[in-house]
N, CA, C and O atoms as a printed pandas DataFrame, in Angstrom:
     atom_number atom_name residue_name chain_id  residue_number  x_coord  y_coord  z_coord
0              1         N          MET        A               1    4.663  -38.030   77.469
1              2        CA          MET        A               1    4.387  -39.369   77.922
2              3         C          MET        A               1    4.658  -40.337   76.771
3              4         O          MET        A               1    4.343  -40.053   75.615
4              5         N          LEU        A               2    5.239  -41.467   77.103
5              6        CA          LEU        A               2    5.572  -42.481   76.114
6              7         C          LEU        A               2    4.937  -43.802   76.499
7              8         O          LEU        A               2    4.919  -44.173   77.672
8              9         N          ALA        A               3    4.420  -44.507   75.515
9             10        CA          ALA        A               3    3.892  -45.847   75.745
10            11         C          ALA        A               3    4.222  -46.691   74.528
11            12         O          ALA        A               3    4.002  -46.276   73.391
12            13         N          GLU        A               4    4.750  -47.878   74.778
13            14        CA          GLU        A               4    5.121  -48.777   73.692
14            15         C          GLU        A               4    4.096  -49.900   73.604
15            16         O          GLU        A               4    3.692  -50.465   74.620
16            17         N          ASP        A               5    3.681  -50.217   72.385
17            18        CA          ASP        A               5    2.829  -51.380   72.185
18            19         C          ASP        A               5    3.266  -52.091   70.904
19            20         O          ASP        A               5    4.258  -51.707   70.283
20            21         N          SER        A               6    2.531  -53.117   70.516
21            22        CA          SER        A               6    2.937  -53.916   69.362
22            23         C          SER        A               6    2.863  -53.133   68.051
23            24         O          SER        A               6    3.485  -53.524   67.063
24            25         N          ASN        A               7    2.114  -52.038   68.034
25            26        CA          ASN        A               7    1.975  -51.239   66.817
26            27         C          ASN        A               7    3.002  -50.125   66.716
27            28         O          ASN        A               7    3.073  -49.447   65.690
28            29         N          GLY        A               8    3.779  -49.926   67.732
29            30        CA          GLY        A               8    4.772  -48.861   67.705
30            31         C          GLY        A               8    4.828  -48.109   69.004
31            32         O          GLY        A               8    4.809  -48.702   70.083
32            33         N          LEU        A               9    4.896  -46.812   68.900
33            34        CA          LEU        A               9    5.102  -45.958   70.055
34            35         C          LEU        A               9    4.020  -44.888   70.107
35            36         O          LEU        A               9    3.756  -44.221   69.107
36            37         N          SER        A              10    3.407  -44.724   71.244
37            38        CA          SER        A              10    2.421  -43.675   71.447
38            39         C          SER        A              10    3.061  -42.610   72.328
39            40         O          SER        A              10    3.557  -42.900   73.417
40            41         N          ILE        A              11    3.043  -41.378   71.843
41            42        CA          ILE        A              11    3.668  -40.290   72.599
42            43         C          ILE        A              11    2.691  -39.142   72.780
43            44         O          ILE        A              11    1.725  -38.997   72.031
44            45         N          GLU        A              12    2.962  -38.340   73.780
45            46        CA          GLU        A              12    2.181  -37.134   74.004
46            47         C          GLU        A              12    3.135  -35.955   73.956
47            48         O          GLU        A              12    4.115  -35.897   74.699
48            49         N          ILE        A              13    2.833  -35.021   73.077
49            50        CA          ILE        A              13    3.617  -33.789   72.981
50            51         C          ILE        A              13    2.649  -32.633   73.112
51            52         O          ILE        A              13    1.717  -32.495   72.320
52            53         N          MET        A              14    2.872  -31.816   74.102
53            54        CA          MET        A              14    2.065  -30.634   74.362
54            55         C          MET        A              14    0.574  -30.952   74.411
55            56         O          MET        A              14   -0.249  -30.232   73.845
56            57         N          GLY        A              15    0.242  -32.046   75.100
57            58        CA          GLY        A              15   -1.151  -32.380   75.335
58            59         C          GLY        A              15   -1.847  -33.146   74.222
59            60         O          GLY        A              15   -3.041  -33.429   74.324
60            61         N          LYS        A              16   -1.129  -33.483   73.170
61            62        CA          LYS        A              16   -1.741  -34.241   72.072
62            63         C          LYS        A              16   -1.047  -35.583   71.914
63            64         O          LYS        A              16    0.180  -35.679   71.966
64            65         N          GLN        A              17   -1.865  -36.627   71.720
65            66        CA          GLN        A              17   -1.340  -37.979   71.521
66            67         C          GLN        A              17   -0.975  -38.186   70.057
67            68         O          GLN        A              17   -1.676  -37.720   69.159
68            69         N          HIS        A              18    0.117  -38.883   69.830
69            70        CA          HIS        A              18    0.573  -39.220   68.482
70            71         C          HIS        A              18    1.056  -40.658   68.496
71            72         O          HIS        A              18    1.695  -41.102   69.449
72            73         N          GLN        A              19    0.746  -41.377   67.432
73            74        CA          GLN        A              19    1.149  -42.779   67.300
74            75         C          GLN        A              19    2.186  -42.881   66.188
75            76         O          GLN        A              19    1.983  -42.353   65.095
76            77         N          PHE        A              20    3.297  -43.559   66.465
77            78        CA          PHE        A              20    4.356  -43.759   65.487
78            79         C          PHE        A              20    4.656  -45.238   65.357
79            80         O          PHE        A              20    4.788  -45.949   66.353
80            81         N          SER        A              21    4.761  -45.692   64.131
81            82        CA          SER        A              21    5.192  -47.059   63.873
82            83         C          SER        A              21    6.705  -47.058   63.774
83            84         O          SER        A              21    7.289  -46.225   63.081
84            85         N          CYS        A              22    7.331  -47.982   64.463
85            86        CA          CYS        A              22    8.778  -48.076   64.399
86            87         C          CYS        A              22    9.208  -49.468   64.824
87            88         O          CYS        A              22    8.468  -50.197   65.485
88            89         N          SER        A              23   10.408  -49.811   64.433
89            90        CA          SER        A              23   10.949  -51.110   64.835
90            91         C          SER        A              23   11.412  -51.022   66.285
91            92         O          SER        A              23   11.568  -49.933   66.837
92            93         N          ALA        A              24   11.625  -52.166   66.878
93            94        CA          ALA        A              24   12.124  -52.196   68.261
94            95         C          ALA        A              24   13.479  -51.511   68.358
95            96         O          ALA        A              24   13.793  -50.884   69.370
96            97         N          GLU        A              25   14.294  -51.634   67.283
97            98        CA          GLU        A              25   15.622  -51.007   67.281
98            99         C          GLU        A              25   15.517  -49.484   67.254
99           100         O          GLU        A              25   16.377  -48.797   67.806
100          101         N          GLN        A              26   14.483  -48.953   66.623
101          102        CA          GLN        A              26   14.313  -47.509   66.508
102          103         C          GLN        A              26   13.622  -46.893   67.720
103          104         O          GLN        A              26   13.722  -45.687   67.943
104          105         N          ALA        A              27   12.930  -47.700   68.493
105          106        CA          ALA        A              27   12.090  -47.189   69.582
106          107         C          ALA        A              27   12.878  -46.375   70.593
107          108         O          ALA        A              27   12.422  -45.311   71.010
108          109         N          GLU        A              28   14.035  -46.843   70.991
109          110        CA          GLU        A              28   14.811  -46.127   72.009
110          111         C          GLU        A              28   15.273  -44.765   71.500
111          112         O          GLU        A              28   15.221  -43.776   72.231
112          113         N          ASP        A              29   15.727  -44.713   70.238
113          114        CA          ASP        A              29   16.147  -43.438   69.660
114          115         C          ASP        A              29   14.960  -42.492   69.512
115          116         O          ASP        A              29   15.084  -41.291   69.751
116          117         N          LEU        A              30   13.809  -43.036   69.119
117          118        CA          LEU        A              30   12.613  -42.201   68.994
118          119         C          LEU        A              30   12.195  -41.652   70.356
119          120         O          LEU        A              30   11.796  -40.492   70.462
120          121         N          LYS        A              31   12.282  -42.467   71.382
121          122        CA          LYS        A              31   11.966  -41.994   72.736
122          123         C          LYS        A              31   12.880  -40.843   73.135
123          124         O          LYS        A              31   12.427  -39.848   73.699
124          125         N          GLN        A              32   14.168  -40.983   72.839
125          126        CA          GLN        A              32   15.120  -39.923   73.166
126          127         C          GLN        A              32   14.796  -38.653   72.383
127          128         O          GLN        A              32   14.868  -37.550   72.924
128          129         N          ALA        A              33   14.438  -38.815   71.104
129          130        CA          ALA        A              33   14.074  -37.659   70.281
130          131         C          ALA        A              33   12.837  -36.959   70.849
131          132         O          ALA        A              33   12.780  -35.730   70.892
132          133         N          VAL        A              34   11.857  -37.737   71.281
133          134        CA          VAL        A              34   10.640  -37.176   71.868
134          135         C          VAL        A              34   10.963  -36.428   73.157
135          136         O          VAL        A              34   10.446  -35.336   73.393
136          137         N          ASN        A              35   11.813  -37.013   73.985
137          138        CA          ASN        A              35   12.203  -36.338   75.224
138          139         C          ASN        A              35   12.915  -35.027   74.943
139          140         O          ASN        A              35   12.683  -34.031   75.629
140          141         N          ASN        A              36   13.792  -35.021   73.926
141          142        CA          ASN        A              36   14.494  -33.790   73.554
142          143         C          ASN        A              36   13.513  -32.729   73.054
143          144         O          ASN        A              36   13.604  -31.561   73.431
144          145         N          LEU        A              37   12.570  -33.149   72.198
145          146        CA          LEU        A              37   11.577  -32.210   71.670
146          147         C          LEU        A              37   10.696  -31.669   72.788
147          148         O          LEU        A              37   10.399  -30.475   72.827
148          149         N          THR        A              38   10.283  -32.535   73.686
149          150        CA          THR        A              38    9.442  -32.101   74.805
150          151         C          THR        A              38   10.173  -31.084   75.671
151          152         O          THR        A              38    9.593  -30.073   76.067
152          153         N          ALA        A              39   11.440  -31.347   75.967
153          154        CA          ALA        A              39   12.230  -30.399   76.763
154          155         C          ALA        A              39   12.372  -29.070   76.036
155          156         O          ALA        A              39   12.256  -28.006   76.645
156          157         N          MET        A              40   12.625  -29.134   74.728
157          158        CA          MET        A              40   12.769  -27.905   73.950
158          159         C          MET        A              40   11.458  -27.116   73.947
159          160         O          MET        A              40   11.470  -25.897   74.120
160          161         N          CYS        A              41   10.341  -27.793   73.752
161          162        CA          CYS        A              41    9.036  -27.129   73.752
162          163         C          CYS        A              41    8.734  -26.513   75.118
163          164         O          CYS        A              41    8.209  -25.402   75.198
164          165         N          ASN        A              42    9.063  -27.227   76.181
165          166        CA          ASN        A              42    8.851  -26.679   77.526
166          167         C          ASN        A              42    9.681  -25.421   77.753
167          168         O          ASN        A              42    9.197  -24.456   78.344
168          169         N          ASP        A              43   10.926  -25.427   77.287
169          170        CA          ASP        A              43   11.786  -24.244   77.419
170          171         C          ASP        A              43   11.212  -23.064   76.633
171          172         O          ASP        A              43   11.175  -21.938   77.131
172          173         N          ILE        A              44   10.771  -23.326   75.419
173          174        CA          ILE        A              44   10.203  -22.270   74.580
174          175         C          ILE        A              44    8.937  -21.729   75.219
175          176         O          ILE        A              44    8.719  -20.518   75.258
176          177         N          LYS        A              45    8.108  -22.630   75.717
177          178        CA          LYS        A              45    6.846  -22.227   76.347
178          179         C          LYS        A              45    7.109  -21.338   77.569
179          180         O          LYS        A              45    6.375  -20.378   77.804
180          181         N          GLN        A              46    8.154  -21.654   78.347
181          182        CA          GLN        A              46    8.495  -20.839   79.518
182          183         C          GLN        A              46    8.986  -19.458   79.111
183          184         O          GLN        A              46    8.649  -18.464   79.754
184          185         N          GLN        A              47    9.779  -19.391   78.049
185          186        CA          GLN        A              47   10.317  -18.113   77.581
186          187         C          GLN        A              47    9.234  -17.236   76.965
187          188         O          GLN        A              47    9.264  -16.013   77.104
188          189         N          LYS        A              48    8.296  -17.852   76.295
189          190        CA          LYS        A              48    7.233  -17.126   75.609
190          191         C          LYS        A              48    5.904  -17.643   76.134
191          192         O          LYS        A              48    5.223  -18.421   75.466
192          193         N          SER        A              49    5.542  -17.209   77.325
193          194        CA          SER        A              49    4.395  -17.791   78.013
194          195         C          SER        A              49    3.089  -17.669   77.231
195          196         O          SER        A              49    2.165  -18.449   77.464
196          197         N          ALA        A              50    2.991  -16.714   76.315
197          198        CA          ALA        A              50    1.761  -16.551   75.551
198          199         C          ALA        A              50    1.771  -17.346   74.250
199          200         O          ALA        A              50    0.820  -17.278   73.472
200          201         N          ALA        A              51    2.846  -18.102   74.012
201          202        CA          ALA        A              51    2.968  -18.830   72.749
202          203         C          ALA        A              51    1.950  -19.966   72.676
203          204         O          ALA        A              51    1.748  -20.701   73.642
204          205         N          SER        A              52    1.322  -20.092   71.524
205          206        CA          SER        A              52    0.372  -21.186   71.303
206          207         C          SER        A              52    1.141  -22.485   71.086
207          208         O          SER        A              52    2.358  -22.474   70.898
208          209         N          ARG        A              53    0.431  -23.584   71.114
209          210        CA          ARG        A              53    1.038  -24.897   70.876
210          211         C          ARG        A              53    1.691  -24.922   69.490
211          212         O          ARG        A              53    2.820  -25.387   69.330
212          213         N          GLU        A              54    0.965  -24.416   68.500
213          214        CA          GLU        A              54    1.479  -24.417   67.131
214          215         C          GLU        A              54    2.733  -23.555   67.013
215          216         O          GLU        A              54    3.702  -23.948   66.364
216          217         N          ARG        A              55    2.712  -22.386   67.636
217          218        CA          ARG        A              55    3.874  -21.481   67.587
218          219         C          ARG        A              55    5.064  -22.121   68.286
219          220         O          ARG        A              55    6.191  -22.039   67.797
220          221         N          THR        A              56    4.823  -22.752   69.417
221          222        CA          THR        A              56    5.893  -23.417   70.160
222          223         C          THR        A              56    6.516  -24.527   69.320
223          224         O          THR        A              56    7.739  -24.646   69.259
224          225         N          LEU        A              57    5.682  -25.338   68.672
225          226        CA          LEU        A              57    6.192  -26.414   67.829
226          227         C          LEU        A              57    6.910  -25.866   66.600
227          228         O          LEU        A              57    7.892  -26.454   66.147
228          229         N          LEU        A              58    6.433  -24.746   66.055
229          230        CA          LEU        A              58    7.095  -24.126   64.911
230          231         C          LEU        A              58    8.495  -23.644   65.301
231          232         O          LEU        A              58    9.461  -23.883   64.575
232          233         N          VAL        A              59    8.602  -22.972   66.434
233          234        CA          VAL        A              59    9.904  -22.488   66.897
234          235         C          VAL        A              59   10.840  -23.667   67.169
235          236         O          VAL        A              59   12.016  -23.617   66.809
236          237         N          ALA        A              60   10.331  -24.718   67.798
237          238        CA          ALA        A              60   11.143  -25.909   68.058
238          239         C          ALA        A              60   11.597  -26.540   66.746
239          240         O          ALA        A              60   12.748  -26.960   66.625
240          241         N          SER        A              61   10.707  -26.609   65.771
241          242        CA          SER        A              61   11.063  -27.176   64.465
242          243         C          SER        A              61   12.155  -26.365   63.784
243          244         O          SER        A              61   13.096  -26.931   63.227
244          245         N          ILE        A              62   12.036  -25.058   63.827
245          246        CA          ILE        A              62   13.059  -24.198   63.215
246          247         C          ILE        A              62   14.381  -24.356   63.955
247          248         O          ILE        A              62   15.435  -24.422   63.321
248          249         N          ASN        A              63   14.346  -24.419   65.287
249          250        CA          ASN        A              63   15.578  -24.613   66.069
250          251         C          ASN        A              63   16.250  -25.939   65.716
251          252         O          ASN        A              63   17.468  -25.992   65.547
252          253         N          LEU        A              64   15.464  -27.002   65.604
253          254        CA          LEU        A              64   16.011  -28.312   65.262
254          255         C          LEU        A              64   16.565  -28.325   63.835
255          256         O          LEU        A              64   17.624  -28.900   63.580
256          257         N          SER        A              65   15.854  -27.699   62.922
257          258        CA          SER        A              65   16.309  -27.638   61.533
258          259         C          SER        A              65   17.614  -26.855   61.430
259          260         O          SER        A              65   18.519  -27.240   60.689
260          261         N          TYR        A              66   17.707  -25.762   62.173
261          262        CA          TYR        A              66   18.931  -24.959   62.178
262          263         C          TYR        A              66   20.096  -25.761   62.764
263          264         O          TYR        A              66   21.205  -25.730   62.231
264          265         N          SER        A              67   19.842  -26.472   63.854
265          266        CA          SER        A              67   20.889  -27.301   64.465
266          267         C          SER        A              67   21.370  -28.373   63.500
267          268         O          SER        A              67   22.570  -28.633   63.408
268          269         N          LEU        A              68   20.446  -28.995   62.782
269          270        CA          LEU        A              68   20.802  -30.013   61.793
270          271         C          LEU        A              68   21.623  -29.396   60.658
271          272         O          LEU        A              68   22.612  -29.984   60.220
272          273         N          LEU        A              69   21.221  -28.227   60.185
273          274        CA          LEU        A              69   21.962  -27.538   59.134
274          275         C          LEU        A              69   23.393  -27.249   59.574
275          276         O          LEU        A              69   24.332  -27.485   58.814
276          277         N          MET        A              70   23.569  -26.741   60.791
277          278        CA          MET        A              70   24.906  -26.425   61.297
278          279         C          MET        A              70   25.741  -27.701   61.468
279          280         O          MET        A              70   26.934  -27.706   61.164
280          281         N          ALA        A              71   25.124  -28.768   61.948
281          282        CA          ALA        A              71   25.847  -30.038   62.111
282          283         C          ALA        A              71   26.282  -30.584   60.755
283          284         O          ALA        A              71   27.400  -31.080   60.616
284          285         N          ASN        A              72   25.406  -30.496   59.756
285          286        CA          ASN        A              72   25.761  -30.959   58.417
286          287         C          ASN        A              72   26.884  -30.123   57.811
287          288         O          ASN        A              72   27.764  -30.662   57.139
288          289         N          LYS        A              73   26.860  -28.819   58.041
289          290        CA          LYS        A              73   27.941  -27.964   57.549
290          291         C          LYS        A              73   29.263  -28.334   58.209
291          292         O          LYS        A              73   30.301  -28.362   57.548
292          293         N          GLU        A              74   29.229  -28.616   59.506
293          294        CA          GLU        A              74   30.443  -29.000   60.225
294          295         C          GLU        A              74   30.978  -30.331   59.709
295          296         O          GLU        A              74   32.184  -30.489   59.519
296          297         N          ILE        A              75   30.090  -31.277   59.486
297          298        CA          ILE        A              75   30.508  -32.571   58.932
298          299         C          ILE        A              75   31.142  -32.374   57.564
299          300         O          ILE        A              75   32.189  -32.953   57.274
300          301         N          SER        A              76   30.518  -31.568   56.729
301          302        CA          SER        A              76   31.041  -31.296   55.391
302          303         C          SER        A              76   32.425  -30.653   55.472
303          304         O          SER        A              76   33.325  -30.992   54.702
304          305         N          HIS        A              77   32.581  -29.735   56.398
305          306        CA          HIS        A              77   33.876  -29.059   56.595
306          307         C          HIS        A              77   34.958  -30.083   56.964
307          308         O          HIS        A              77   36.060  -30.044   56.416
308          309         N          TYR        A              78   34.651  -30.983   57.875
309          310        CA          TYR        A              78   35.617  -32.004   58.280
310          311         C          TYR        A              78   35.907  -32.980   57.143
311          312         O          TYR        A              78   37.043  -33.423   56.973
312          313         N          GLN        A              79   34.877  -33.312   56.366
313          314        CA          GLN        A              79   35.090  -34.218   55.237
314          315         C          GLN        A              79   36.027  -33.597   54.205
315          316         O          GLN        A              79   36.897  -34.280   53.664
316          317         N          HIS        A              80   35.855  -32.312   53.932
317          318        CA          HIS        A              80   36.742  -31.636   52.982
318          319         C          HIS        A              80   38.166  -31.584   53.527
319          320         O          HIS        A              80   39.131  -31.735   52.778
320          321         N          GLY        A              81   38.289  -31.372   54.823
321          322        CA          GLY        A              81   39.613  -31.370   55.445
322          323         C          GLY        A              81   40.284  -32.727   55.336
323          324         O          GLY        A              81   41.479  -32.813   55.055
324          325         N          GLU        A              82   39.515  -33.789   55.558
325          326        CA          GLU        A              82   40.062  -35.145   55.427
326          327         C          GLU        A              82   40.494  -35.418   53.997
327          328         O          GLU        A              82   41.549  -36.007   53.762
328          329         N          GLU        A              83   39.682  -34.993   53.048
329          330        CA          GLU        A              83   40.013  -35.204   51.640
330          331         C          GLU        A              83   41.317  -34.484   51.278
331          332         O          GLU        A              83   42.147  -35.015   50.539
332          333         N          ALA        A              84   41.480  -33.279   51.807
333          334        CA          ALA        A              84   42.704  -32.525   51.534
334          335         C          ALA        A              84   43.917  -33.223   52.150
335          336         O          ALA        A              84   44.975  -33.304   51.526
336          337         N          LEU        A              85   43.760  -33.721   53.367
337          338        CA          LEU        A              85   44.862  -34.443   54.012
338          339         C          LEU        A              85   45.207  -35.730   53.267
339          340         O          LEU        A              85   46.383  -36.061   53.117
340          341         N          ILE        A              86   44.209  -36.447   52.808
341          342        CA          ILE        A              86   44.440  -37.672   52.041
342          343         C          ILE        A              86   45.172  -37.351   50.745
343          344         O          ILE        A              86   46.092  -38.067   50.350
344          345         N          ALA        A              87   44.765  -36.282   50.093
345          346        CA          ALA        A              87   45.440  -35.875   48.853
346          347         C          ALA        A              87   46.893  -35.522   49.117
347          348         O          ALA        A              87   47.763  -35.884   48.325
348          349         N          LYS        A              88   47.179  -34.823   50.212
349          350        CA          LYS        A              88   48.554  -34.471   50.582
350          351         C          LYS        A              88   49.375  -35.719   50.860
351          352         O          LYS        A              88   50.520  -35.833   50.421
352          353         N          LEU        A              89   48.777  -36.657   51.596
353          354        CA          LEU        A              89   49.483  -37.908   51.895
354          355         C          LEU        A              89   49.784  -38.695   50.627
355          356         O          LEU        A              89   50.877  -39.242   50.481
356          357         N          LYS        A              90   48.839  -38.757   49.727
357          358        CA          LYS        A              90   49.046  -39.471   48.471
358          359         C          LYS        A              90   50.144  -38.824   47.649
359          360         O          LYS        A              90   50.968  -39.512   47.046
360          361         N          SER        A              91   50.152  -37.500   47.626
361          362        CA          SER        A              91   51.186  -36.813   46.840
362          363         C          SER        A              91   52.564  -36.946   47.492
363          364         O          SER        A              91   53.584  -36.888   46.805
364          365         N          ALA        A              92   52.594  -37.123   48.798
365          366        CA          ALA        A              92   53.872  -37.269   49.508
366          367         C          ALA        A              92   54.452  -38.671   49.291
367          368         O          ALA        A              92   55.662  -38.865   49.416
368          369         N          LEU        A              93   53.610  -39.634   48.970
369          370        CA          LEU        A              93   54.072  -41.004   48.736
370          371         C          LEU        A              93   54.570  -41.086   47.342
371          372         O          LEU        A              93   55.015  -42.149   46.907
């Protein structure tokens, strides 16, 4: 559940309320992040029906951290490729 007020954003994840301060520009992205986390937690909870709230959030955190690590590696790979292409172009000129 999401609620916006003048102090920021109030969200509910797995039955617990949390308050976040954020700018109006950040609110929409934060809402999307909360929806993604909630969906991920629900999926984990369904797969591991005996999982506690803490365990579910831990697994979701590790999954998100792993996804971020892989995305950063991919970005780095593309950046190195661009640098190599730029170097080739410069040497060809």
